[in-house]
Coordinates of N, CA, C and O in Angstrom, one line a residue:
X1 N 9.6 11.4 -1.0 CA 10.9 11.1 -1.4 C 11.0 9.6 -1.8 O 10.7 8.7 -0.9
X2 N 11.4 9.3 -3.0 CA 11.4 7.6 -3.4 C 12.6 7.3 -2.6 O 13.3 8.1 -2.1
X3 N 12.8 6.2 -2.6 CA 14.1 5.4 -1.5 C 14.5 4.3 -3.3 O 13.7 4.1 -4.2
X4 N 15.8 3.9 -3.2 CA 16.0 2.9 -3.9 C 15.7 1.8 -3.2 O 15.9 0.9 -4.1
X5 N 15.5 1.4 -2.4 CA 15.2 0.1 -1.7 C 13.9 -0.8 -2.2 O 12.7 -0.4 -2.2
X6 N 14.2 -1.7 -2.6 CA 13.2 -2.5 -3.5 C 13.3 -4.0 -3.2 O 14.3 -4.7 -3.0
X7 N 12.0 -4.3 -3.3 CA 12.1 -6.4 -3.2 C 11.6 -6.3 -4.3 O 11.3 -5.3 -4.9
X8 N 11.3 -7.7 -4.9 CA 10.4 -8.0 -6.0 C 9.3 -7.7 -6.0 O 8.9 -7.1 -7.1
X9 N 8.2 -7.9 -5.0 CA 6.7 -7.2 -4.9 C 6.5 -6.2 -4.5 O 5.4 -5.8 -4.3
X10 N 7.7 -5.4 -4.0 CA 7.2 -3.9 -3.2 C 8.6 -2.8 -3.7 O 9.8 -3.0 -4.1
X11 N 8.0 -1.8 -3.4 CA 9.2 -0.9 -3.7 C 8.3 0.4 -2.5 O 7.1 0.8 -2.2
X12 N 9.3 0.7 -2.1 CA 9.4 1.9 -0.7 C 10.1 3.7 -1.4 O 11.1 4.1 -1.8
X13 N 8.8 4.1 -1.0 CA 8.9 5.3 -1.4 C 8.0 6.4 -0.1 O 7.5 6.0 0.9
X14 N 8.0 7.5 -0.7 CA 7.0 8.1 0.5 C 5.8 7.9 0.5 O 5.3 7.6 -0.6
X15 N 5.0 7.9 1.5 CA 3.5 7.7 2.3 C 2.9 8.3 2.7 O 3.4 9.0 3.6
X16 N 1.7 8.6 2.3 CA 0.6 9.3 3.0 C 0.2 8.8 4.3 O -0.8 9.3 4.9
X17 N 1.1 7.7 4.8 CA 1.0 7.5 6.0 C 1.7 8.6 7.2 O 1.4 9.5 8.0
X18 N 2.7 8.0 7.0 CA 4.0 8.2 7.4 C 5.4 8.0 6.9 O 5.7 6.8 6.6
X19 N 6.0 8.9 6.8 CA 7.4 9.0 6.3 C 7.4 8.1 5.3 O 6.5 8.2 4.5
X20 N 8.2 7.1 5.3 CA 8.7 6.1 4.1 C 7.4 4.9 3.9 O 7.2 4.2 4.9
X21 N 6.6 4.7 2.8 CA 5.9 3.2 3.0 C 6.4 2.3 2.2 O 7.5 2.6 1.7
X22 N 5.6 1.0 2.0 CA 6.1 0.1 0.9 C 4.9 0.0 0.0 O 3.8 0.1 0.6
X23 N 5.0 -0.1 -1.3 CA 3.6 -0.4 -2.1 C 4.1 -1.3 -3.0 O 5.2 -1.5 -3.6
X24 N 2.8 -1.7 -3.1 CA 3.2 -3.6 -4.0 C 3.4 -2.9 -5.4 O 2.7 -2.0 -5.9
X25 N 4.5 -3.6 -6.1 CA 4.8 -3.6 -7.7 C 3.9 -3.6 -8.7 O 3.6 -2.8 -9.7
X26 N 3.4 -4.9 -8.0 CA 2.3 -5.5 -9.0 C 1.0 -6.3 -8.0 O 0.8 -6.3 -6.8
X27 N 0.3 -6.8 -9.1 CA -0.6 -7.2 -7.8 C -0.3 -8.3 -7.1 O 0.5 -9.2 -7.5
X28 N -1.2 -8.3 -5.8 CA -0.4 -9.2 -5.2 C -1.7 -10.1 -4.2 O -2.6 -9.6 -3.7
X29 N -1.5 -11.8 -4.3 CA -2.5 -12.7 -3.9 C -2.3 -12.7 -2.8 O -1.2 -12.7 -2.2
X30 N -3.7 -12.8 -2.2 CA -3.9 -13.1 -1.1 C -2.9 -14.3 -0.5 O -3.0 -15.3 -1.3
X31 N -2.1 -14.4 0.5 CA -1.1 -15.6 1.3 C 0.4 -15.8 0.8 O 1.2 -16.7 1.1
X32 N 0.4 -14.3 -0.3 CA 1.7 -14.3 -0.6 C 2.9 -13.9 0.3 O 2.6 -13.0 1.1
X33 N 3.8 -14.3 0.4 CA 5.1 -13.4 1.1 C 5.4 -12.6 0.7 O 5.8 -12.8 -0.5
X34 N 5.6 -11.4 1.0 CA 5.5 -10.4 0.3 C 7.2 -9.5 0.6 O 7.6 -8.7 -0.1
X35 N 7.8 -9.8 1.6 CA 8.9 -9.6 2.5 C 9.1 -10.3 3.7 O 8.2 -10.7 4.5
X36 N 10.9 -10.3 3.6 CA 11.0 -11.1 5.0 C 11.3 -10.1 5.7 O 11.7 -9.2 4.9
X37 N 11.2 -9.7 7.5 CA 11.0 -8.8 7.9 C 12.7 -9.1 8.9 O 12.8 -9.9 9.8
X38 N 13.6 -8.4 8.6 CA 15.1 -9.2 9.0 C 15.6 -7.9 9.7 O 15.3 -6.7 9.5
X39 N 16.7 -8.6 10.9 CA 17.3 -8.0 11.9 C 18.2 -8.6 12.5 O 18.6 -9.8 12.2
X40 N 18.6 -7.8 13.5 CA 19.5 -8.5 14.7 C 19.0 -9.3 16.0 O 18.2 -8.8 16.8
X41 N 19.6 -10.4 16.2 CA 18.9 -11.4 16.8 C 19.6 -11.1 18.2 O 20.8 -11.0 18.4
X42 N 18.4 -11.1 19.3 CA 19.2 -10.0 20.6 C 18.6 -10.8 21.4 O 17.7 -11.6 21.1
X43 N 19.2 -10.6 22.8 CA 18.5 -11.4 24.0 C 17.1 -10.7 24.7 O 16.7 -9.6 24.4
X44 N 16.7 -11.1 25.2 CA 15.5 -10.7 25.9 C 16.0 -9.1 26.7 O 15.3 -8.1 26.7
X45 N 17.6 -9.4 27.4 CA 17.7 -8.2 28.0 C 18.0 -7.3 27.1 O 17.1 -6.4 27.1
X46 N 18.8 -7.2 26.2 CA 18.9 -6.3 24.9 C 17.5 -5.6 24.9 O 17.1 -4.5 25.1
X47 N 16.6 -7.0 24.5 CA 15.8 -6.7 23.3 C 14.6 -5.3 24.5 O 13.8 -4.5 24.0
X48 N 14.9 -5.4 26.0 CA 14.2 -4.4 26.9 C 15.2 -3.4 26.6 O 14.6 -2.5 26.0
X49 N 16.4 -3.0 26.8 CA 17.4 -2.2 26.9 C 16.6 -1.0 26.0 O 16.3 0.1 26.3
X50 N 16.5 -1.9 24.6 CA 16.1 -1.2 23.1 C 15.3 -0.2 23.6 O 15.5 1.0 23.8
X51 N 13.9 -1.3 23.9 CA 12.7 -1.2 23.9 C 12.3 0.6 25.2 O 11.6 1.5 25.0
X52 N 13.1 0.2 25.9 CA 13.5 1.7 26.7 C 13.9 2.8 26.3 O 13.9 4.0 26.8
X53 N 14.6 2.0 25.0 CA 15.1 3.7 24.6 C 14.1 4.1 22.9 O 14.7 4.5 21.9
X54 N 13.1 4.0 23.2 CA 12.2 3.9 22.3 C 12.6 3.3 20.6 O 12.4 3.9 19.5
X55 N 13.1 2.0 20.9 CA 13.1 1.2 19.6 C 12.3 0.4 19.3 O 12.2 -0.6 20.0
X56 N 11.2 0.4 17.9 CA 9.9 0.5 18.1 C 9.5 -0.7 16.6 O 8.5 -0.9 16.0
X57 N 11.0 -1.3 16.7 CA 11.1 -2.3 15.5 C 11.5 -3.7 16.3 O 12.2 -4.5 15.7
X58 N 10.8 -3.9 17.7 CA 11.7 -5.3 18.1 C 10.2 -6.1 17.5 O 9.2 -5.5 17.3
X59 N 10.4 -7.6 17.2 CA 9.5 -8.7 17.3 C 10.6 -10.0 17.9 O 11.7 -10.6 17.8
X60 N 9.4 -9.8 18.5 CA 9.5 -11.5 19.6 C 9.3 -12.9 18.5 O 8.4 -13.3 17.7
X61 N 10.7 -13.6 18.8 CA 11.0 -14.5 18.4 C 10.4 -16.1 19.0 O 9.7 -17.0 18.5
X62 N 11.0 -15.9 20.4 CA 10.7 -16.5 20.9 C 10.5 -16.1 22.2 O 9.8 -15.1 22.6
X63 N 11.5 -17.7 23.3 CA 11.5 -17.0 24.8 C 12.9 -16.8 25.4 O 13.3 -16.5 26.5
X64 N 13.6 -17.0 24.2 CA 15.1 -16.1 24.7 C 15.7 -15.5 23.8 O 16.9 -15.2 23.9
X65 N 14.7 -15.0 22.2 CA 15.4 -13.8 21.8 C 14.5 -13.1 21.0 O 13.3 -13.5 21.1
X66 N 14.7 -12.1 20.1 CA 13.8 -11.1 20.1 C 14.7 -10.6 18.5 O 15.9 -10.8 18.6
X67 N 14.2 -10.2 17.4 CA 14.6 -9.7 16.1 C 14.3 -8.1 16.5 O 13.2 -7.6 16.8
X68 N 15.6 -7.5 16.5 CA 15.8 -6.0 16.1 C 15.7 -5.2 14.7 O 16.6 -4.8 14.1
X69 N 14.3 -5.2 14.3 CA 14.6 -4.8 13.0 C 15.1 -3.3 12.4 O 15.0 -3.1 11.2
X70 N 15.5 -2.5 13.1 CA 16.2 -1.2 13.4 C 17.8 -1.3 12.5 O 18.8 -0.7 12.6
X71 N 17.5 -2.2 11.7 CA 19.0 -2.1 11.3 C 18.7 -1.8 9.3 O 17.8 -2.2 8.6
X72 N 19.7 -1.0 8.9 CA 20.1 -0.6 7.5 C 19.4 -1.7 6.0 O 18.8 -1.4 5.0
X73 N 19.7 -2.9 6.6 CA 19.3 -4.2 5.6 C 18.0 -4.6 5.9 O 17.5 -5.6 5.4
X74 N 17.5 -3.9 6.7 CA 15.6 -4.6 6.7 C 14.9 -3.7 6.1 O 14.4 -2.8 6.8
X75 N 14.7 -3.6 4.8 CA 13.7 -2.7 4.2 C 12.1 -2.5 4.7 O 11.3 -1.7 4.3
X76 N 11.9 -3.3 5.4 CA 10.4 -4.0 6.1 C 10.3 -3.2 7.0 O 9.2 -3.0 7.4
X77 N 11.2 -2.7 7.6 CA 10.7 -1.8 8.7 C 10.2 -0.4 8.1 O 10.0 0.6 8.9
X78 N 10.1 -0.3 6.9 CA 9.4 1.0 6.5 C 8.0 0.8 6.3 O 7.3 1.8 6.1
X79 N 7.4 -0.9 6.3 CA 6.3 -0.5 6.3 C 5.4 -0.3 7.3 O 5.5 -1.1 8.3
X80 N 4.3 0.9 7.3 CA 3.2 1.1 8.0 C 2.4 0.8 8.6 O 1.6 0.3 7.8
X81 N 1.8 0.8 9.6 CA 0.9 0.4 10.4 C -0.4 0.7 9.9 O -0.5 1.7 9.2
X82 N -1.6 0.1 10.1 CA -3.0 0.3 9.7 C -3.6 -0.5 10.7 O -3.2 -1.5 11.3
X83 N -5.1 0.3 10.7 CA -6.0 -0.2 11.8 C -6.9 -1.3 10.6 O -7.9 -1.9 10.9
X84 N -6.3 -1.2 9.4 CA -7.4 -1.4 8.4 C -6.4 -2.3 7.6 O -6.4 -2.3 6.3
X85 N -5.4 -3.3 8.4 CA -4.3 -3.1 6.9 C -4.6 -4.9 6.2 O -5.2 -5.8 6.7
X86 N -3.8 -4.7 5.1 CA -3.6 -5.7 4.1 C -3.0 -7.0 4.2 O -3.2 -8.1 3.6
X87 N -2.2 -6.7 5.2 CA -0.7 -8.1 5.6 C -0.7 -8.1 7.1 O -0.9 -7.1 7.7
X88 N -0.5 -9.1 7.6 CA 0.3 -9.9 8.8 C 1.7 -10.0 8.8 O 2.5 -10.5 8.0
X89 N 2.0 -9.5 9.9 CA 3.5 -10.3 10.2 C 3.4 -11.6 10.8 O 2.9 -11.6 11.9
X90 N 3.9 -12.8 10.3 CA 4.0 -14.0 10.6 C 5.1 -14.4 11.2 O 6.1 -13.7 10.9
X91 N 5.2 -15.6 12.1 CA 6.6 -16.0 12.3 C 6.0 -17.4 12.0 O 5.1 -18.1 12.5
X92 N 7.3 -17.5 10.9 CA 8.0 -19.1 10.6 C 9.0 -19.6 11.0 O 10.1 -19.6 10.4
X93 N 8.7 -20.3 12.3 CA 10.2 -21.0 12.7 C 10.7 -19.6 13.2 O 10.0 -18.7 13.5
X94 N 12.2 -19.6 13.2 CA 12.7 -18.5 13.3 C 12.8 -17.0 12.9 O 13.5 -16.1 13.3
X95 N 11.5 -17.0 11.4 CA 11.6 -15.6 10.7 C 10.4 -15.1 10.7 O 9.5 -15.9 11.0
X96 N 10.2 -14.1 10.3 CA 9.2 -13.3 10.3 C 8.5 -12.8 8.9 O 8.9 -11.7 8.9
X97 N 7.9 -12.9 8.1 CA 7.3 -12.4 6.9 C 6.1 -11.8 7.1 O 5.2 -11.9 7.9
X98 N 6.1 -11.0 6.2 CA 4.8 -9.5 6.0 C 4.3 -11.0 5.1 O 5.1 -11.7 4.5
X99 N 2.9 -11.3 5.3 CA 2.1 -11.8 4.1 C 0.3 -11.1 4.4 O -0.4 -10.9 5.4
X100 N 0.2 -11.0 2.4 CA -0.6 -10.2 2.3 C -2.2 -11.3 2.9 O -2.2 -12.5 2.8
X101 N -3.3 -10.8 3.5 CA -4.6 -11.1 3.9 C -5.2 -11.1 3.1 O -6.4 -11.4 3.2
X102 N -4.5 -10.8 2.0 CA -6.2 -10.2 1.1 C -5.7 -9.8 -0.7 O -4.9 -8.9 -0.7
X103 N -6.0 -10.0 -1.4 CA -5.7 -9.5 -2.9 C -5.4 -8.1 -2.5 O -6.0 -7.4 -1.7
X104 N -4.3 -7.8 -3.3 CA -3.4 -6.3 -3.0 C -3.5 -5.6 -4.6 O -3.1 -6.4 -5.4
X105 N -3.8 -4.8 -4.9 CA -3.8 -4.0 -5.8 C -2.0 -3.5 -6.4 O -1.1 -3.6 -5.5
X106 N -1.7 -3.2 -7.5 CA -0.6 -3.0 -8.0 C -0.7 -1.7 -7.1 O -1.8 -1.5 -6.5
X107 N 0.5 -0.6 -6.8 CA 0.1 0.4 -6.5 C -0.4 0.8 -4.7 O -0.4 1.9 -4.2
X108 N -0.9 -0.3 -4.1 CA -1.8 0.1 -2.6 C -0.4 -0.3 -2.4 O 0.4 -0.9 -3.1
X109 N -0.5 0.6 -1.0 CA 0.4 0.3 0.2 C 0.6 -0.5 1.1 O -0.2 -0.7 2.0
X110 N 1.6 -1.2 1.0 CA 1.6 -2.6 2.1 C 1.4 -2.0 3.4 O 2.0 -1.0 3.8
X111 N 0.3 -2.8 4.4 CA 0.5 -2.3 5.9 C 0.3 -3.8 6.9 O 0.1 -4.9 6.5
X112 N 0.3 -3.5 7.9 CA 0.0 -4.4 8.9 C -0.2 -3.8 10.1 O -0.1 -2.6 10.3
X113 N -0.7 -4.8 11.2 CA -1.1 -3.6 12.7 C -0.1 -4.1 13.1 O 0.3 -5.2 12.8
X114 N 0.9 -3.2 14.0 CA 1.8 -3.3 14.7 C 1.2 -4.1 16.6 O 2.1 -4.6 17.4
X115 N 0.1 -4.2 16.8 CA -0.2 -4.9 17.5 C 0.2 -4.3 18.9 O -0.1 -4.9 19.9
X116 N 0.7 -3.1 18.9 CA 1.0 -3.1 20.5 C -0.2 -2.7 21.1 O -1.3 -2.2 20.6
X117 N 0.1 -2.8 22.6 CA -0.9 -2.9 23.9 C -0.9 -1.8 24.4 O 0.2 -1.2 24.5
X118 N -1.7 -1.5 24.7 CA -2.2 -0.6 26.1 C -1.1 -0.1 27.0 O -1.3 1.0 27.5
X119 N -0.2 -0.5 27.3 CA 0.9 0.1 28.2 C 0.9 1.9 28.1 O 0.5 2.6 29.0
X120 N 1.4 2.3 26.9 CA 1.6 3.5 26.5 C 1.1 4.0 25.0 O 1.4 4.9 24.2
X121 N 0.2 3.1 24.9 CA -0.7 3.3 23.5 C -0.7 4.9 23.0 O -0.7 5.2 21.8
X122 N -0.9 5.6 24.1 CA -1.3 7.0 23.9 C 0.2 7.9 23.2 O 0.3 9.0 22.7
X123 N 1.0 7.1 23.5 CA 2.8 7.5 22.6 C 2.2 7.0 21.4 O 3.2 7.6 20.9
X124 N 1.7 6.7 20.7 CA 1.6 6.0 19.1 C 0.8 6.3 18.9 O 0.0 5.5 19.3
X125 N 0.3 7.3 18.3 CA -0.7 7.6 17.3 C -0.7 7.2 16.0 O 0.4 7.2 15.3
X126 N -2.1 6.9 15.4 CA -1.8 6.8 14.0 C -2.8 7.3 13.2 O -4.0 7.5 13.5
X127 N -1.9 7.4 11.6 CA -2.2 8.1 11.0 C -3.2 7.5 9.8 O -3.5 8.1 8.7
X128 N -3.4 6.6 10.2 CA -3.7 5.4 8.9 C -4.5 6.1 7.8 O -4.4 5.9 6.6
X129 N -5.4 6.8 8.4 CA -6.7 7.4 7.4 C -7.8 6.1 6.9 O -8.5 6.3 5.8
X130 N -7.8 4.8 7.7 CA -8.8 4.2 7.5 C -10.0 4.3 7.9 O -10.2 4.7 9.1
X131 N -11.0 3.9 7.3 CA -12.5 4.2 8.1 C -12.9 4.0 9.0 O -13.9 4.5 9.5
X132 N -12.0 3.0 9.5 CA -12.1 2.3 10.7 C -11.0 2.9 11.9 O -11.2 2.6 13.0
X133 N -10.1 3.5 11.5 CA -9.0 4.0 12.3 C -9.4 4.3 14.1 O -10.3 5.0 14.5
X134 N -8.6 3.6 14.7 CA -9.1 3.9 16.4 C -7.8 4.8 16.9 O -7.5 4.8 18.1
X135 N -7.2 5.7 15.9 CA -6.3 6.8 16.2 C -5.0 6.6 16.9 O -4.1 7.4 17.0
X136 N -5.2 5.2 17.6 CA -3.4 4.9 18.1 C -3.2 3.5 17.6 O -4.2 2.9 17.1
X137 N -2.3 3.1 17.6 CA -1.2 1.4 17.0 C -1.2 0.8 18.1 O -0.3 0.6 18.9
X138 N -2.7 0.2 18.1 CA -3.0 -0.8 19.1 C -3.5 -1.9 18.4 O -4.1 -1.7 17.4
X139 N -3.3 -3.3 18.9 CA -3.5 -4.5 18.3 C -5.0 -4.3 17.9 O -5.5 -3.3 18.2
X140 N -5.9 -5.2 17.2 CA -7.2 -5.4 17.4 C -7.9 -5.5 18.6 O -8.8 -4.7 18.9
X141 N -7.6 -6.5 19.1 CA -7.8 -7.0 20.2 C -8.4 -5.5 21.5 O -9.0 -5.9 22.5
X142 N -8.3 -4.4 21.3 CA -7.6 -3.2 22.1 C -8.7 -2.2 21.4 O -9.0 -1.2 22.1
X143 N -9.1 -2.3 20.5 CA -9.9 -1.0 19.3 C -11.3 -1.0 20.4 O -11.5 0.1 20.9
X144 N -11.9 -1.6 20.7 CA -13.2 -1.4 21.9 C -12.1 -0.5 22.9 O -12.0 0.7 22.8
X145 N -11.7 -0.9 23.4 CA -11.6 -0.1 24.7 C -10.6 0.9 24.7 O -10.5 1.6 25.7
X146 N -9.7 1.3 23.3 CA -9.6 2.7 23.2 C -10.9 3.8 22.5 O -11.2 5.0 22.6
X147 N -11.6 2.6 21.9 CA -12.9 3.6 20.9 C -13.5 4.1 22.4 O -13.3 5.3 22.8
X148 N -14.1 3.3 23.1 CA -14.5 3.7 24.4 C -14.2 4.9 25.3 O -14.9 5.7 25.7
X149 N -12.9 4.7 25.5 CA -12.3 5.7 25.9 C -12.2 7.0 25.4 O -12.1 8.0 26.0
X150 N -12.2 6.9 24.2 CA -12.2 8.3 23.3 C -13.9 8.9 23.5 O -14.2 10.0 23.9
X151 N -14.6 7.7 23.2 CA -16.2 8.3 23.4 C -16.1 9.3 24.3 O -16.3 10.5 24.0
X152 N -15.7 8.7 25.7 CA -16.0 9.2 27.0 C -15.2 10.6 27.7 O -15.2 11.2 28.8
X153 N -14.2 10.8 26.0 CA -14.0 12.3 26.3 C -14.8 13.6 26.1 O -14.4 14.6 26.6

């Protein structure tokens, strides 16, 4: 299902990921900003409150607040997670931007690793279909010792 939701380098339509993704316009250089990743700016306690009730769009700002990107005007939260992906979420100062790692093809799908840890890794599965895929939305950092774990079933 295409979405009208559009920036200048990406436009959000459906995914062979999951549900809605974003794929770049045109091509796109490596260290570009590609999207700002925008929300509501919440306290630490909020930002757990969310996080409890499985809201799966917070990024840490700092050390007393936290960006809710769960809201209507952040098109960025549709894009995808990859164990393999193209972009970083960055924070500048106060904001957060998707920028691409790598030369993006017109057409490929923007993604980034969503980075989360080990707590409940086994709630997130993913779908990436990369070569590399370690099957849940765990940071890098984390791909040894879920691959591991999987061996050892």
């Amino acid at each position: 299902m295409d979405s009208t939701l559009e920036a200048e380098m990406i436009v959000f339509k459906g995914s062979p990921i999951h549900g809605t993704g974003g794929f770049a316009k045109t091509a796109i250089r490596k260290g570009a900003r590609i999207i700002e990743y925008l929300g509501e700016r919440i306290s630490k306690g909020e930002s757990l409150r969310r996080c409890e009730q499985n809201n799966a769009y917070i990024f840490t700002l700092d050390d007393e607040q936290d960006l809710d990107g769960d809201v209507a005007w952040n098109p960025a939260r549709f894009i995808n997670h990859s164990c393999a992906p193209n972009c970083d979420a960055e924070k500048d100062d106060d904001r957060i931007w998707i920028i691409a790692t790598r030369d993006i093809q017109a057409g490929e799908e923007i993604t980034f690793n969503y980075g989360y840890d080990l707590e409940s890794y086994k709630d997130y599965p993913c779908c990436c279909g990369s070569s590399n895929c370690v099957g849940y939305m765990v940071g890098e950092e984390y791909f040894e010792h879920v691959l591991s774990r999987r061996a050892a079933q």
